Short mmCIF file of C-alpha atoms in Angstrom, two decimals:
data_model
loop_
_atom_site.label_atom_id
_atom_site.label_comp_id
_atom_site.label_asym_id
_atom_site.label_seq_id
_atom_site.Cartn_x
_atom_site.Cartn_y
_atom_site.Cartn_z
CA UNK A 967 104.92 95.50 126.96
CA UNK A 968 104.86 98.36 129.45
CA UNK A 969 103.32 101.80 129.31
CA UNK A 970 102.82 104.57 131.86
CA UNK A 971 100.64 106.90 129.83
CA UNK A 972 96.88 107.06 129.19
CA UNK A 973 96.20 105.31 125.84
CA UNK A 974 93.72 108.04 124.87
CA UNK A 975 96.43 110.68 124.91
CA UNK A 976 99.20 108.68 123.23
CA UNK A 977 101.80 106.30 124.52
CA UNK A 978 105.36 105.27 124.20
CA UNK A 979 105.52 101.52 124.72
CA UNK A 980 108.51 99.55 125.96
CA UNK A 981 109.26 95.87 125.39
CA UNK A 982 112.13 94.22 127.24
CA UNK A 983 113.09 90.62 126.47
CA UNK A 984 116.44 88.83 126.76
CA UNK A 985 118.40 87.93 123.63
CA UNK A 986 116.91 84.93 121.85
CA UNK A 987 113.47 85.24 123.48
CA UNK A 988 111.73 86.22 120.25
CA UNK A 989 111.90 89.99 120.67
CA UNK A 990 111.67 90.68 116.92
CA UNK A 991 108.58 88.53 116.45
CA UNK A 992 106.93 89.67 119.69
CA UNK A 993 107.65 93.32 118.93
CA UNK A 994 106.35 92.99 115.38
CA UNK A 995 103.19 91.25 116.54
CA UNK A 996 102.63 93.95 119.19
CA UNK A 997 103.29 96.70 116.65
CA UNK A 998 100.91 95.22 114.08
CA UNK A 999 98.23 94.80 116.76
CA UNK A 1000 98.73 98.38 117.97
CA UNK A 1001 98.72 99.62 114.38
CA UNK A 1002 95.34 97.97 113.75
CA UNK A 1003 93.93 98.98 117.15
CA UNK A 1004 94.72 102.66 116.58
CA UNK A 1005 93.52 102.58 112.95
CA UNK A 1006 96.88 103.90 111.82
CA UNK A 1007 97.18 104.51 108.10
CA UNK A 1008 100.97 104.84 107.85
CA UNK A 1009 103.57 102.11 107.49
CA UNK A 1010 105.31 100.00 110.11
CA UNK A 1011 108.89 101.28 110.46
CA UNK A 1012 111.36 98.94 112.14
CA UNK A 1013 114.36 101.07 113.12
CA UNK A 1014 117.65 99.39 114.05
CA UNK A 1015 121.07 100.78 115.00
CA UNK A 1016 123.21 98.57 112.74
CA UNK A 1017 122.90 97.56 109.10
CA UNK A 1018 123.96 93.99 109.90
CA UNK A 1019 120.90 93.55 112.13
CA UNK A 1020 118.66 94.88 109.35
CA UNK A 1021 119.67 92.00 107.09
CA UNK A 1022 118.92 89.48 109.87
CA UNK A 1023 115.54 91.11 110.53
CA UNK A 1024 114.71 91.19 106.81
CA UNK A 1025 115.22 87.40 106.74
CA UNK A 1026 113.05 86.94 109.85
CA UNK A 1027 110.29 88.94 108.14
CA UNK A 1028 110.65 87.00 104.90
CA UNK A 1029 110.24 83.75 106.84
CA UNK A 1030 107.40 85.14 108.96
CA UNK A 1031 105.26 86.41 106.09
CA UNK A 1032 106.05 83.51 103.74
CA UNK A 1033 103.60 81.31 105.64
CA UNK A 1034 100.86 83.92 106.13
CA UNK A 1035 98.00 81.73 104.93
CA UNK A 1036 94.90 83.79 104.35
CA UNK A 1037 96.54 87.17 104.92
CA UNK A 1038 97.86 89.62 102.39
CA UNK A 1039 101.65 89.58 102.34
CA UNK A 1040 103.00 93.05 103.17
CA UNK A 1041 105.60 94.77 101.04
CA UNK A 1042 108.93 95.03 102.84
CA UNK A 1043 111.59 97.61 102.05
CA UNK A 1044 115.11 98.19 103.32
CA UNK A 1045 116.69 101.62 103.65
CA UNK A 1046 120.27 102.19 104.79
CA UNK A 1047 123.41 103.53 103.22
CA UNK A 1048 124.51 100.11 101.91
CA UNK A 1049 121.10 99.11 100.55
CA UNK A 1050 120.93 98.89 96.78
CA UNK A 1051 117.85 100.84 95.79
CA UNK A 1052 118.81 100.77 92.11
CA UNK A 1053 118.20 97.10 91.28
CA UNK A 1054 115.47 97.84 88.75
CA UNK A 1055 116.69 101.27 87.68
CA UNK A 1056 118.79 101.91 84.60
CA UNK A 1057 122.03 103.45 85.81
CA UNK A 1058 123.04 106.71 84.13
CA UNK A 1059 126.22 106.87 82.03
CA UNK A 1060 127.55 109.76 84.07
CA UNK A 1061 127.24 110.59 87.76
CA UNK A 1062 124.48 113.06 88.50
CA UNK A 1063 124.79 115.69 91.20
CA UNK A 1064 121.12 115.31 92.13
CA UNK A 1065 119.70 111.90 93.05
CA UNK A 1066 117.48 110.05 90.63
CA UNK A 1067 114.00 109.98 92.21
CA UNK A 1068 113.65 106.28 91.43
CA UNK A 1069 116.69 105.51 93.61
CA UNK A 1070 115.51 107.36 96.74
CA UNK A 1071 113.96 105.07 99.35
CA UNK A 1072 110.71 106.77 100.31
CA UNK A 1073 109.39 104.27 102.87
CA UNK A 1074 106.29 103.54 100.75
CA UNK A 1075 106.31 99.86 101.71
CA UNK A 1076 103.95 98.39 104.28
CA UNK A 1077 107.01 97.64 106.41
CA UNK A 1078 110.33 99.44 106.11
CA UNK A 1079 113.53 98.38 107.86
CA UNK A 1080 115.91 101.26 108.36
CA UNK A 1081 118.53 102.70 110.69
CA UNK A 1082 118.29 105.13 113.56
CA UNK A 1083 120.50 107.49 111.55
CA UNK A 1084 117.97 107.51 108.68
CA UNK A 1085 115.07 108.16 111.09
CA UNK A 1086 116.77 110.93 113.05
CA UNK A 1087 118.09 112.64 109.91
CA UNK A 1088 114.58 112.53 108.43
CA UNK A 1089 112.99 114.07 111.53
CA UNK A 1090 115.75 116.47 112.64
CA UNK A 1091 117.45 117.90 109.63
CA UNK A 1092 116.16 116.45 106.47
CA UNK A 1093 117.92 116.91 103.17
CA UNK A 1094 115.73 117.20 100.07
CA UNK A 1095 115.58 113.44 99.64
CA UNK A 1096 114.96 112.80 103.34
CA UNK A 1097 112.09 115.34 103.36
CA UNK A 1098 110.28 113.02 100.96
CA UNK A 1099 110.09 110.43 103.77
CA UNK A 1100 108.34 112.78 106.23
CA UNK A 1101 104.76 112.03 105.08
CA UNK A 1102 105.35 108.33 105.77
CA UNK A 1103 105.84 109.13 109.46
CA UNK A 1104 102.21 110.26 109.81
CA UNK A 1105 100.14 107.65 111.63
CA UNK A 1106 103.00 105.18 111.40
CA UNK A 1107 103.97 102.61 113.98
CA UNK A 1108 107.68 102.79 114.74
CA UNK A 1109 109.69 100.10 116.49
CA UNK A 1110 112.96 101.52 117.82
CA UNK A 1111 115.13 98.48 118.49
CA UNK A 1112 118.16 98.64 120.78
CA UNK A 1113 117.77 102.27 121.94
CA UNK A 1114 120.53 101.69 124.50
CA UNK A 1115 122.93 102.02 121.56
CA UNK A 1116 122.27 105.79 121.49
CA UNK A 1117 125.00 107.81 123.19
CA UNK A 1118 123.76 108.77 126.67
CA UNK A 1119 124.27 112.46 125.92
CA UNK A 1120 121.58 112.11 123.23
CA UNK A 1121 118.88 110.77 125.58
CA UNK A 1122 117.33 114.19 126.22
CA UNK A 1123 117.13 114.89 122.50
CA UNK A 1124 115.81 111.38 121.80
CA UNK A 1125 113.00 111.97 124.31
CA UNK A 1126 112.07 115.16 122.46
CA UNK A 1127 112.12 113.35 119.11
CA UNK A 1128 109.86 110.62 120.49
CA UNK A 1129 107.45 113.29 121.68
CA UNK A 1130 107.56 114.94 118.23
CA UNK A 1131 106.80 111.63 116.54
CA UNK A 1132 103.85 111.08 118.88
CA UNK A 1133 102.35 114.56 118.86
CA UNK A 1134 103.20 116.03 115.45
CA UNK A 1135 103.06 112.82 113.41
CA UNK A 1136 100.49 110.91 115.50
CA UNK A 1137 102.87 107.94 115.41
CA UNK A 1138 102.92 104.96 117.73
CA UNK A 1139 106.40 104.30 119.12
CA UNK A 1140 107.65 101.06 120.66
CA UNK A 1141 111.08 100.98 122.30
CA UNK A 1142 112.39 97.45 122.21
CA UNK A 1143 115.59 96.16 123.73
CA UNK A 1144 117.31 93.51 125.79
CA UNK A 1145 118.58 96.42 127.94
CA UNK A 1146 116.35 99.47 128.33
CA UNK A 1147 118.06 102.87 128.54
CA UNK A 1148 116.90 105.53 131.01
CA UNK A 1149 114.56 107.26 128.53
CA UNK A 1150 111.46 108.46 130.35
CA UNK A 1151 108.03 109.59 129.27
CA UNK A 1152 106.94 112.29 129.32
CA UNK A 1153 110.31 113.87 128.50
CA UNK A 1154 112.14 115.18 131.54
CA UNK A 1155 115.09 116.85 129.87
CA UNK A 1156 115.12 120.32 128.42
CA UNK A 1157 117.97 120.58 125.96
CA UNK A 1158 118.79 123.64 123.92
#
């Protein structure tokens, strides 16, 4: 885990490990440790670029926390466009134009697995339902996995969003990847 910033003023952490080296477990352990160390009250958000990786990570977490002898098992939620948030909700007879509040993932779990699209839409241009997720960003610890998957023309904007998460939401952010992109801290790009 690397960092170039004074921990008293906030940091963006990076973790670089090759594929198969236990990046998910190492990143999660680091995030949980950082979360406790900073007395953060928000959830752990594990943000991934692809829905297929979310399902793999959900299974890793299920296996990890299944054997947590002596510790309280965290609640784990999944939020992406293919996730079925209506398992326990009675489906209406007709389609509604406004979403049923019970079907909106609000990131109230101890750990939420979601996509970069969900995170950026929540921070940048939230719809009504996405605005409901904003409070969960406060004092959260966010793992951004595979940030090299962002288009390079977005890097300046991503740097600004990371700074917003850190300063406005007092969030801890960990960038985690087998290949780190050229995102720097503090942000060096000014984009309009």
